[in-house]
XYZ file of C-alpha atoms in Angstrom:
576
model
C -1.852 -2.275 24.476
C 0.490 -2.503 21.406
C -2.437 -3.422 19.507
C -4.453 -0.337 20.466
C -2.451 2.539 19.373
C -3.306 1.106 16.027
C -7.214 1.467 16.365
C -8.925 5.053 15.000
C -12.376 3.420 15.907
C -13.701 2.973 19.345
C -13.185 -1.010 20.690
C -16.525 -2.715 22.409
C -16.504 -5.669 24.587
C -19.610 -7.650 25.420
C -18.399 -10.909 26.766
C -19.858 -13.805 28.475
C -19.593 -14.362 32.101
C -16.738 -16.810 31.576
C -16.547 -19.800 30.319
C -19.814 -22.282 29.711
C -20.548 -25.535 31.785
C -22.752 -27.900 31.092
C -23.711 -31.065 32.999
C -26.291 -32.651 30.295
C -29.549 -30.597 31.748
C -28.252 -27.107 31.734
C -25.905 -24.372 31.528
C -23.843 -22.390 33.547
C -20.970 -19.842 33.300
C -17.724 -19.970 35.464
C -17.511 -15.666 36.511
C -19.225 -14.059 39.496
C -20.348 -10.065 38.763
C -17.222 -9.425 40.645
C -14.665 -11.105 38.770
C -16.312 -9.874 35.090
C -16.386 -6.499 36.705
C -12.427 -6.382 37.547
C -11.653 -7.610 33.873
C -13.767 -4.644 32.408
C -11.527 -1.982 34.959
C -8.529 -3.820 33.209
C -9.781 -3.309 29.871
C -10.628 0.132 30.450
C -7.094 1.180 31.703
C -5.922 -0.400 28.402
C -8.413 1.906 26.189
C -11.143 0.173 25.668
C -14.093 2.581 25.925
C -17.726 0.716 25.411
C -18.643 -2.513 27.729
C -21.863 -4.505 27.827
C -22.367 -8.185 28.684
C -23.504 -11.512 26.616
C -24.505 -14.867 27.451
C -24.395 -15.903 31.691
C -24.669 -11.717 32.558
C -27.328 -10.338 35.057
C -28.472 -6.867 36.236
C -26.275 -8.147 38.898
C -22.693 -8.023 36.063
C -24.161 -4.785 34.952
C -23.994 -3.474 38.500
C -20.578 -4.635 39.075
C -19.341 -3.387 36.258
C -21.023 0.173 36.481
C -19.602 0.491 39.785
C -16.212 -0.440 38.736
C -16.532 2.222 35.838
C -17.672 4.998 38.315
C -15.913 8.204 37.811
C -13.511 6.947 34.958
C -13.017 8.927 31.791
C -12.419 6.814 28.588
C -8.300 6.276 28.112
C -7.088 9.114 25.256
C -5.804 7.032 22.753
C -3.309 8.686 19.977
C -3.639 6.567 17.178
C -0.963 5.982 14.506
C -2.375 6.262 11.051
C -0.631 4.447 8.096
C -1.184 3.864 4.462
C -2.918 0.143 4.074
C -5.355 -2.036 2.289
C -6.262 -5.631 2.910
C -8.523 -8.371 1.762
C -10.631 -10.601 4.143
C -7.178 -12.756 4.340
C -3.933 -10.153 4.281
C -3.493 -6.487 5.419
C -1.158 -4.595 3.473
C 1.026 -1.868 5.041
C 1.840 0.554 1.804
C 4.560 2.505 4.075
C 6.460 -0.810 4.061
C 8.098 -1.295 0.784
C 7.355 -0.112 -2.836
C 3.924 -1.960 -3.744
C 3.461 -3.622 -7.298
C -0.239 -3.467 -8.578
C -1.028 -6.223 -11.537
C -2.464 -4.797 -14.198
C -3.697 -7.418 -16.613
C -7.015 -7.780 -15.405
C -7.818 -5.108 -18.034
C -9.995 -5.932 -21.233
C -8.055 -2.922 -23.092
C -6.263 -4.659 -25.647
C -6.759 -8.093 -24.374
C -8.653 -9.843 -26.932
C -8.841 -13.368 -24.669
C -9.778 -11.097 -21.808
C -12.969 -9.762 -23.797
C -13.809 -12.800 -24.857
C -14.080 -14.431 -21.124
C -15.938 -11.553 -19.920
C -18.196 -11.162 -22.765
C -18.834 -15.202 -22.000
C -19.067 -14.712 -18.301
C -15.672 -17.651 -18.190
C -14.243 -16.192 -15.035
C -12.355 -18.820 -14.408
C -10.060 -17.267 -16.802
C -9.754 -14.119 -14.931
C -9.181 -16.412 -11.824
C -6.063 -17.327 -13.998
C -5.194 -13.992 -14.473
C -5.278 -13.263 -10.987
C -3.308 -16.168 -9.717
C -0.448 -15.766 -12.174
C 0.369 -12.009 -11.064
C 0.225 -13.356 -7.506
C 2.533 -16.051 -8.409
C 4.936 -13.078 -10.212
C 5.009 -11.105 -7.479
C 1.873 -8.208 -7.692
C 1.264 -7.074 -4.253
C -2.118 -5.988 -5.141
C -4.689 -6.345 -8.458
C -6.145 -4.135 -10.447
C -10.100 -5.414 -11.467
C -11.589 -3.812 -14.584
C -14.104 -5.555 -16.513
C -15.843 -2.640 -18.020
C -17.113 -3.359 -21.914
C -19.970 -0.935 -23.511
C -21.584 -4.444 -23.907
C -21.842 -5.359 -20.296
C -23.642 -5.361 -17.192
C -20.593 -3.816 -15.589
C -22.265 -3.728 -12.145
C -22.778 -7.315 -11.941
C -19.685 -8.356 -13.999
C -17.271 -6.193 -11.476
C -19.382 -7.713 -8.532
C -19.017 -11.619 -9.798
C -15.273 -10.798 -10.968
C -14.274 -9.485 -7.533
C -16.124 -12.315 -5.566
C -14.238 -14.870 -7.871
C -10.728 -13.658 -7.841
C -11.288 -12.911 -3.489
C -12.271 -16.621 -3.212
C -8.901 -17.677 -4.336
C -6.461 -15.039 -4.083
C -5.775 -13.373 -1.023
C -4.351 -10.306 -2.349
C -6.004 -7.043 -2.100
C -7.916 -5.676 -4.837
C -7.747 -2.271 -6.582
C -11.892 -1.719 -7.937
C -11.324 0.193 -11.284
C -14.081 1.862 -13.015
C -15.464 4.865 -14.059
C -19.376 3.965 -13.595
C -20.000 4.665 -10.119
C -22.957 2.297 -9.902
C -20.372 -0.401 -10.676
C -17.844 0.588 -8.231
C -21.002 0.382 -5.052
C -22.425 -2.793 -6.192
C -18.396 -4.017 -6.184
C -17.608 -2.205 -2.689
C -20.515 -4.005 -1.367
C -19.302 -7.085 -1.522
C -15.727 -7.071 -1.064
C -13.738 -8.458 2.156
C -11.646 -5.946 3.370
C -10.245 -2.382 2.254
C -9.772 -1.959 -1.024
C -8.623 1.029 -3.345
C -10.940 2.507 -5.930
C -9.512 3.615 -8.987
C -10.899 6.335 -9.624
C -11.815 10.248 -8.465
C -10.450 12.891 -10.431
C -11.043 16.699 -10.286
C -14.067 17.445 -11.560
C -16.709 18.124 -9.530
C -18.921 15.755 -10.654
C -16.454 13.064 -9.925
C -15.474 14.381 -7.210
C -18.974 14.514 -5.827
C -20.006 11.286 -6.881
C -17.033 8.589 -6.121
C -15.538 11.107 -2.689
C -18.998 9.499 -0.853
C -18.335 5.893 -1.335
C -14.537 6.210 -0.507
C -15.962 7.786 2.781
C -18.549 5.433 3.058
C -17.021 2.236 2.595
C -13.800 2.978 4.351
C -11.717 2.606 1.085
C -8.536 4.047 -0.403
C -8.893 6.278 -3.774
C -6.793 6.846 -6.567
C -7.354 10.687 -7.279
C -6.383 11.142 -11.346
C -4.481 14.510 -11.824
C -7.128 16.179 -14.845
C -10.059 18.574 -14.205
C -12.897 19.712 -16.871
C -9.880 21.310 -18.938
C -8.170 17.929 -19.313
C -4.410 16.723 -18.317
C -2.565 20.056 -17.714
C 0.693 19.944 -19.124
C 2.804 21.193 -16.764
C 3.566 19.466 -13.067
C 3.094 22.594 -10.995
C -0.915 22.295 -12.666
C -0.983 18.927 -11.851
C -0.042 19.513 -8.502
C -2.735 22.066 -7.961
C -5.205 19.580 -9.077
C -4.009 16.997 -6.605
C -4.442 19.726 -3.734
C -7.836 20.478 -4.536
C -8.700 16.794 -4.676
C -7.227 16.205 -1.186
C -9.144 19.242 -0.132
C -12.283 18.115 -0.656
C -11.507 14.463 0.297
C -10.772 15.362 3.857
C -14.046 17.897 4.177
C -15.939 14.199 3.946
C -13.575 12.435 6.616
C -11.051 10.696 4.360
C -7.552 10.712 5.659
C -4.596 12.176 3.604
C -3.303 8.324 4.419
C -5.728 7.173 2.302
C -5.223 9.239 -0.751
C -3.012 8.231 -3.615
C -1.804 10.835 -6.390
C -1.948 9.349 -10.430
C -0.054 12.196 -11.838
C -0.424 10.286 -15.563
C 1.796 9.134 -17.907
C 1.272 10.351 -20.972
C 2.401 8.553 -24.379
C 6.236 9.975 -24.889
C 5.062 9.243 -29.142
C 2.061 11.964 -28.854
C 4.811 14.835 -26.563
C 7.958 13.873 -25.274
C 8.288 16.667 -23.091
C 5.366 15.514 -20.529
C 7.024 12.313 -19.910
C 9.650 14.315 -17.665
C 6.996 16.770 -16.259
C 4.810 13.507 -14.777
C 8.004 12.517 -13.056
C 8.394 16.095 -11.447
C 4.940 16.189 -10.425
C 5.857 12.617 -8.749
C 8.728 14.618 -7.391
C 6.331 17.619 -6.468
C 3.557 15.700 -4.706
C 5.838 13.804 -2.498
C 7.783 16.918 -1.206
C 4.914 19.135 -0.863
C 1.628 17.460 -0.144
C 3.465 13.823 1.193
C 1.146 11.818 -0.253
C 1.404 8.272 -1.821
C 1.351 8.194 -5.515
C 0.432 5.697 -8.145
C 0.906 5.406 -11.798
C 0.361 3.308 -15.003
C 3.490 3.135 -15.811
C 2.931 1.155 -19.480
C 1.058 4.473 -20.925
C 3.862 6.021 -21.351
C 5.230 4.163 -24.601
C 2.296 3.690 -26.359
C 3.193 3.519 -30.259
C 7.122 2.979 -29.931
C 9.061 0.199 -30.772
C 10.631 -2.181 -28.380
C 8.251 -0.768 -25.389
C 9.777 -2.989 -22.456
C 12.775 -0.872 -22.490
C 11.328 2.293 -22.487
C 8.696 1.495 -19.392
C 11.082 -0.207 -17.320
C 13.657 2.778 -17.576
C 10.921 4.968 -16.591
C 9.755 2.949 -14.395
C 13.306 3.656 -12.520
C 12.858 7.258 -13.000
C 9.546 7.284 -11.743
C 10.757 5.188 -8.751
C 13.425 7.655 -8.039
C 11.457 10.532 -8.061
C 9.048 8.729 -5.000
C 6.556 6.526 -7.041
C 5.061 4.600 -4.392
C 2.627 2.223 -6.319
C 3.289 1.554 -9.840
C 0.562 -0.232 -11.860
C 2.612 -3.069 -13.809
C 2.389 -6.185 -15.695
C 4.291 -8.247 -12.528
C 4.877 -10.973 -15.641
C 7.188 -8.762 -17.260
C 10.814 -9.570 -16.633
C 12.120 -6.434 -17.363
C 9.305 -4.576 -14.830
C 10.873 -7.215 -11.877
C 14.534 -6.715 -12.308
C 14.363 -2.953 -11.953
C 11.346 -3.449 -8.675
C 13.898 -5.932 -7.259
C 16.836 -3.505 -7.657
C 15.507 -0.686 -6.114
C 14.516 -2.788 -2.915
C 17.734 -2.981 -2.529
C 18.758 0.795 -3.503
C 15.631 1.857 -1.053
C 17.113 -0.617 2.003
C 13.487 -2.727 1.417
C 15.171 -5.895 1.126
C 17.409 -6.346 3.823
C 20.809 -7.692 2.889
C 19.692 -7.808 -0.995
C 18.198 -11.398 0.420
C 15.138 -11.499 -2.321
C 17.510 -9.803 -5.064
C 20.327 -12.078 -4.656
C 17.526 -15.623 -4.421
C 16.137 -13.957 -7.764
C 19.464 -14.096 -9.836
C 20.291 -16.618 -11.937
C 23.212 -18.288 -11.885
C 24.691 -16.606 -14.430
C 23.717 -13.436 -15.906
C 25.207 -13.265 -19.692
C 22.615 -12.901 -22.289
C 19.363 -12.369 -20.178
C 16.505 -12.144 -22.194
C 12.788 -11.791 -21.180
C 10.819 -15.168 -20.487
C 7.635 -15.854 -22.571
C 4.687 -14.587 -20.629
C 2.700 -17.506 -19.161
C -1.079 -17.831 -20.638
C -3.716 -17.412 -18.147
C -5.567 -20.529 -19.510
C -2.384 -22.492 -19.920
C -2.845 -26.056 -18.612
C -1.813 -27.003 -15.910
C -2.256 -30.531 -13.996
C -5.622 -31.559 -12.222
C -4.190 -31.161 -8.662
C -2.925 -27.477 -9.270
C -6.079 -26.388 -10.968
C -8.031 -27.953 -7.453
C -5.497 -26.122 -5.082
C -5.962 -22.850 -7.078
C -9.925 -23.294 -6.887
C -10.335 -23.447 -10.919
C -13.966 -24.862 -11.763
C -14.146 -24.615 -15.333
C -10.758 -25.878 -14.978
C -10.856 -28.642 -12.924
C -13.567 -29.965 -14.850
C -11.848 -29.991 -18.101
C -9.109 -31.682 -16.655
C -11.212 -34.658 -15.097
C -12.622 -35.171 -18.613
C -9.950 -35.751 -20.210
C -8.462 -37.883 -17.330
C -11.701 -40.110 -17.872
C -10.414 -41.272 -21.391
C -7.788 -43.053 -19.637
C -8.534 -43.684 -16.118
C -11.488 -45.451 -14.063
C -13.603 -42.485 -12.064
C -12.022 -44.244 -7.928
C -8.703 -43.591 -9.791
C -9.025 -40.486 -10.352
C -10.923 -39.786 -7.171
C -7.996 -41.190 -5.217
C -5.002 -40.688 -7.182
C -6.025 -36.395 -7.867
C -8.947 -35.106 -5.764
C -8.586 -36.430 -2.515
C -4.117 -35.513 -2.355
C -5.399 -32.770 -3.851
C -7.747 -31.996 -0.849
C -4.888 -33.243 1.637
C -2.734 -30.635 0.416
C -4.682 -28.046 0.391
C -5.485 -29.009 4.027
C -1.896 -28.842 4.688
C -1.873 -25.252 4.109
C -4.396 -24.367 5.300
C -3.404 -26.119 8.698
C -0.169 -23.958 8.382
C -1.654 -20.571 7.430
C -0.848 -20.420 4.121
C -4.282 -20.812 2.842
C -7.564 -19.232 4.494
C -11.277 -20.254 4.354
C -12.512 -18.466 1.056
C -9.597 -20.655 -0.865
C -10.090 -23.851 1.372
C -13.920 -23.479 -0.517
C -13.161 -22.535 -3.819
C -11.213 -25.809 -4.004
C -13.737 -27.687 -2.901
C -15.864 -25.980 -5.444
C -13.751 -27.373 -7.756
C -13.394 -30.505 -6.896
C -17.143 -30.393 -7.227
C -17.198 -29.558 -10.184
C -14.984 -32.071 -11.037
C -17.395 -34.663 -8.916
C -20.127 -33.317 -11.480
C -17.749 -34.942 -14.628
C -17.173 -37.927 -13.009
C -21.065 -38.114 -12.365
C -22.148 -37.519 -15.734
C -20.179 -41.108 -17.067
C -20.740 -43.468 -13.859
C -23.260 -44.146 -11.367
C -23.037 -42.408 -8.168
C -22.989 -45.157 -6.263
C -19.535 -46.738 -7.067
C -17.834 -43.423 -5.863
C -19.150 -42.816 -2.449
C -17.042 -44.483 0.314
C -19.763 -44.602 3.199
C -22.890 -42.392 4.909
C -22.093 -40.102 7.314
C -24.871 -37.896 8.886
C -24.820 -33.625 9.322
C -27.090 -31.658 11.559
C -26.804 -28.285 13.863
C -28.476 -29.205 17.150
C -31.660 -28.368 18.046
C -31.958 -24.708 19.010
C -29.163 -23.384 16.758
C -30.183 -22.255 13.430
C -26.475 -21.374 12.238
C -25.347 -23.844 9.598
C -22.645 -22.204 7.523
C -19.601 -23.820 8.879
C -21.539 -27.008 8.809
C -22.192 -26.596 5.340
C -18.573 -25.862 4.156
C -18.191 -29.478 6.339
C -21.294 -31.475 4.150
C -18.872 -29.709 0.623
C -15.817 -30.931 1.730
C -16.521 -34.379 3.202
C -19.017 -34.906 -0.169
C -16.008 -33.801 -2.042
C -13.550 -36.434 -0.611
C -16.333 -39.050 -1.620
C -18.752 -39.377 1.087
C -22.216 -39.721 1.028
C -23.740 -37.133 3.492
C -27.267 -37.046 4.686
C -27.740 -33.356 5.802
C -30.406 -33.159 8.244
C -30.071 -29.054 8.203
C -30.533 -26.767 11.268
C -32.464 -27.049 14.466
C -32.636 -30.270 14.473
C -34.595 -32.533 17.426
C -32.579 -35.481 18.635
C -34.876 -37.872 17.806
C -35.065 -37.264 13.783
C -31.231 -37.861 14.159
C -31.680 -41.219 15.716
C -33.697 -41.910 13.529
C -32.129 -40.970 10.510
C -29.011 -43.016 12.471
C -30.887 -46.016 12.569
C -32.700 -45.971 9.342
C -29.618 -45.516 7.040
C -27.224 -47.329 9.124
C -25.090 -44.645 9.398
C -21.512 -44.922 11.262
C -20.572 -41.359 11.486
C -22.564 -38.671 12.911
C -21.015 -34.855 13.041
C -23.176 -32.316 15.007
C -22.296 -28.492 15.010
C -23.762 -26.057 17.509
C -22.384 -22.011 17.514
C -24.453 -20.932 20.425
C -23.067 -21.907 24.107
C -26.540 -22.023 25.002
C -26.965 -25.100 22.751
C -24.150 -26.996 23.749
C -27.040 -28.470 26.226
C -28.588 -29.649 22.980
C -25.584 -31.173 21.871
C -24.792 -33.071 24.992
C -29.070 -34.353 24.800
C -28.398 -35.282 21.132
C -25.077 -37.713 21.754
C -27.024 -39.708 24.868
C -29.826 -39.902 22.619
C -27.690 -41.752 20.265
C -26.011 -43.871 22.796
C -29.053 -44.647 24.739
C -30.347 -46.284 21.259
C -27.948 -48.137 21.213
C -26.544 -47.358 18.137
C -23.396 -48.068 16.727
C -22.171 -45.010 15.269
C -18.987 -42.804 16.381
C -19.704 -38.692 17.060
C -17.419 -35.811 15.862
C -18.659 -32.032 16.607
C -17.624 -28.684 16.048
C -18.702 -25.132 15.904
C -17.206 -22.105 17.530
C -17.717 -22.365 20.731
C -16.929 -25.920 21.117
C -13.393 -27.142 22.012
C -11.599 -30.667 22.536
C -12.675 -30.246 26.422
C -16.325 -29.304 25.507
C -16.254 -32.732 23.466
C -15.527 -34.385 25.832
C -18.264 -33.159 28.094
C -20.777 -33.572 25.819
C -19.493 -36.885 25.355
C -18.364 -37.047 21.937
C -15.492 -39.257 19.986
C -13.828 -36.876 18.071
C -13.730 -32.691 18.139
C -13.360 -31.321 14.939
C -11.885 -27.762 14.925
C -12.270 -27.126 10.904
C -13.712 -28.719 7.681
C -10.048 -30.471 7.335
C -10.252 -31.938 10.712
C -13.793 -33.539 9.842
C -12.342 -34.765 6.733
C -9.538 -36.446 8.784
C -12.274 -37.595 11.258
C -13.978 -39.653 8.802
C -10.642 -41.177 7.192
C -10.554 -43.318 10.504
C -14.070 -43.560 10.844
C -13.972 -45.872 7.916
C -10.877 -47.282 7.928
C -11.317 -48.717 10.925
């Protein structure tokens, strides 16, 4: 019930009739009409509002449940509604604390930046986006846009790269709009474009995909007359903005106000009006704002001084997100003081961790290189191809290929299965290591045979009548990548070609993956196919709707729950 005053969208359920059982020849489910019935009343009461049923259901469920349902009006839920992005991996609640957003994925005056975008090297933008995470950015800012570019299909690739690895949200920034679709398209979660501004034609053109794609905007404070000078204009720009977002749907929650920092070298007086339009939003429209705070001392000397003082200013004043260099020590001492001034950081915990031991003569660290090198085990847990490979190369000039398999990849592998294991790392990064590793695999294949690396066969297939194979296929990267050599069989696949394939190859380990309850039938054939060969080969399987008791009715020797399980599987396969 907790959970449901957080909804704004209606909630469905369309569940089976209980749990499936299986006795070799067929399947069953464990619920009468009845019992499914009195869990849909429950659900109602709780404010759920749309019911159907799935796999084991009758007209006979429908019934029930109809009857249950008679004369029952849908709960009235009040939903809270909060500023928040996520990714596919972390939702981010904006009300929470003041919210950092890395800037340096920018090719404006970044002449390394350019150059990997211009040669499509995104695993230096990877680098980018893993060292702001590392600093402390809460969220990243993604533009790639050159004149020279396919910006559509640069943004695209660019966000699918950095969301394999980093489980930040992003922040889309462009001002093509075919760019920001193709990008919104693709990306896991809810992100924030960057930008609309008050033209109409802006506002006509970006307003729809904000709506559309369930995004957050950054609305830009300028019209067709350009960046008024004084706040109260600014303001008046932000209102009609707002306006017109909420005539298409969008929630004042999910607008954020760039009032614009202006260079203090071009007119020092509109550095203090952008800070009283801050000021101005806040108190009379309530709205988050955002701004880029480095603008603003363009051209002067010494510029850290002068954007992390205004930076304070701006804070002061209500700056919710400011768009930052999170590398920059002078930007993190004054975002880690006012956590403290605000009552973010409870008992000045963070502030007081992030102090050195002595404080005489700070001076700002050297910012850390994107591309820097780093060892062969890092670059595989942060899922860095280009990386990775580089790395192995050079490791070949001194190392034999099993070395380097066993002594990098495969603790490599184990430790990225340790985190993932404890949360800390989710499926998309769990497979851009792997991808790396691969790459890495591809090295070591170009100077030795193939053969002398792979430590034994083990067979893949989803059972016949299932044609979903993507969880099996992150399986056939990961054991491949920890040195296997795996004979895929693919996707509805009979029992007999597996025997077959068993017997042929000689093949000890056999993993079988079904997602459908209605194939776990298929499963259970499969396995007393294989024993009643009489082969000697062990069975692990998995898919989503199998568990360690399923396994065991189907008659299997191992249940693996993920791709790191498997992994572990075949570690005592063949060490046994």
């Amino acid at each position: 019930e907790e959970m449901l005053k957080w909804a704004t969208v209606p909630l469905i359920v369309q569940a089976n009739a209980g749990l499936p059982q299986t006795d070799g020849s067929q399947t069953s489910y464990n619920a009468t009409a009845e019992e499914y019935a009195s869990y849909i009343e429950q659900m109602a009461e709780m404010g759920v509002s749309i019911f159907g049923g799935c796999c084991g259901t009758t007209p006979d469920f429908i019934r029930s449940m109809i009857a249950r349902l008679s004369g029952k009006q849908p709960r009235k839920r009040q939903p809270v509604y909060y500023s928040a992005v996520c990714s596919g991996q972390k939702s981010l609640i904006l009300d929470a604390r003041t919210t950092v957003i890395g800037e340096r994925i920018n090719p404006t005056g970044k002449k390394k930046l350019k150059e990997a975008l211009r040669s499509s090297d995104f695993d230096y933008v990877i680098g980018e986006a893993l060292v702001q995470e590392e600093h402390g950015a809460d969220i990243l800012d993604v533009n790639v846009g050159l004149p020279e570019l396919d910006e559509a299909a640069v943004l695209t690739r660019a966000v699918q790269e950095i969301q394999a690895i980093s489980h930040l949200p992003l922040q889309i920034d462009s001002a093509d709009v075919t760019a920001l679709e193709a990008a919104l398209r693709i990306y896991n979660g809810k992100p924030i474009i960057n930008s609309v501004n008050g033209k109409e034609e802006s506002l006509c053109a970006v307003l729809p995909l904000v709506k559309k794609y369930g995004a957050a905007v950054v609305a830009l404070t300028l019209d067709e007359r350009g960046i008024p000078e004084r706040a109260e204009e600014r303001v008046a720009i932000a209102k009609r903005i707002c306006n017109k977002a909420q005539e298409y749907g969008i929630l004042k929650t999910d607008i954020f106000i760039d009032c614009l920092a202006l260079s203090l070298s071009s007119n020092q007086a509109l550095g203090m009006e952008t800070i009283r339009a801050i000021r101005m939003i806040k108190e009379q429209l309530g709205l988050k704002t955002v701004l880029g705070v480095s603008n603003i001392s363009f051209g002067l000397p010494a510029r850290d001084v002068i954007n992390s003082t205004y930076l304070a200013a701006a804070l002061g004043a209500g700056l919710d997100l400011p768009i930052l260099n999170p590398l920059s020590d002078d930007y993190k001492r004054v975002i880690s003081a006012f956590r403290v001034i605000r009552n973010e950081d409870k008992n000045a915990e963070n502030y007081i961790l992030s102090q050195p031991q002595s404080t005489e003569g700070i001076i700002s660290k050297p910012v850390k290189d994107a591309d820097n090198a780093t060892t062969l085990i890092e670059a595989i847990i942060q899922g860095r191809k280009k990386q990775s490979a580089l790395l192995t190369e050079e490791l070949l000039q001194s190392k034999e290929p099993l070395d380097i398999i066993n002594s990098y990849f495969v603790p490599a592998l184990n430790e990225v299965g340790r985190r993932f294991d404890s949360g800390e790392m989710f499926l998309p990064q769990m497979i851009a290591s792997a991808e790396a590793v691969q790459c890495g695999f591809d090295t070591l294949r170009e100077k030795v045979p193939e053969s002398t690396m792979e430590k034994g066969k083990i067979v893949l297939a989803t059972v016949k009548g299932d044609i979903h194979d993507i969880g099996k296929n992150i399986v056939r990267m990961l054991l491949k990548n920890y040195g296997y050599q795996v004979i895929d069989l693919g996707r509805d696949v009979p029992p007999q070609q597996i025997v077959d394939t068993v017997r042929e190859q000689q093949v000890p380990l056999v993993g079988l993956s079904a997602l459908m309850t209605t194939t776990i039938k298929s499963m259970a054939e499969t396995i007393t196919a294989l024993k009643t060969a009489g082969l000697d080969c062990q069975v692990m399987v998995g898919g989503a709707v199998l568990n360690p008791e399923y396994a065991k009715m189907v008659g299997a020797d191992y249940y693996a729950a993920d791709a790191m399980e498997s992994a572990r599987i075949a570690a005592k396969v063949f060490e046994q």
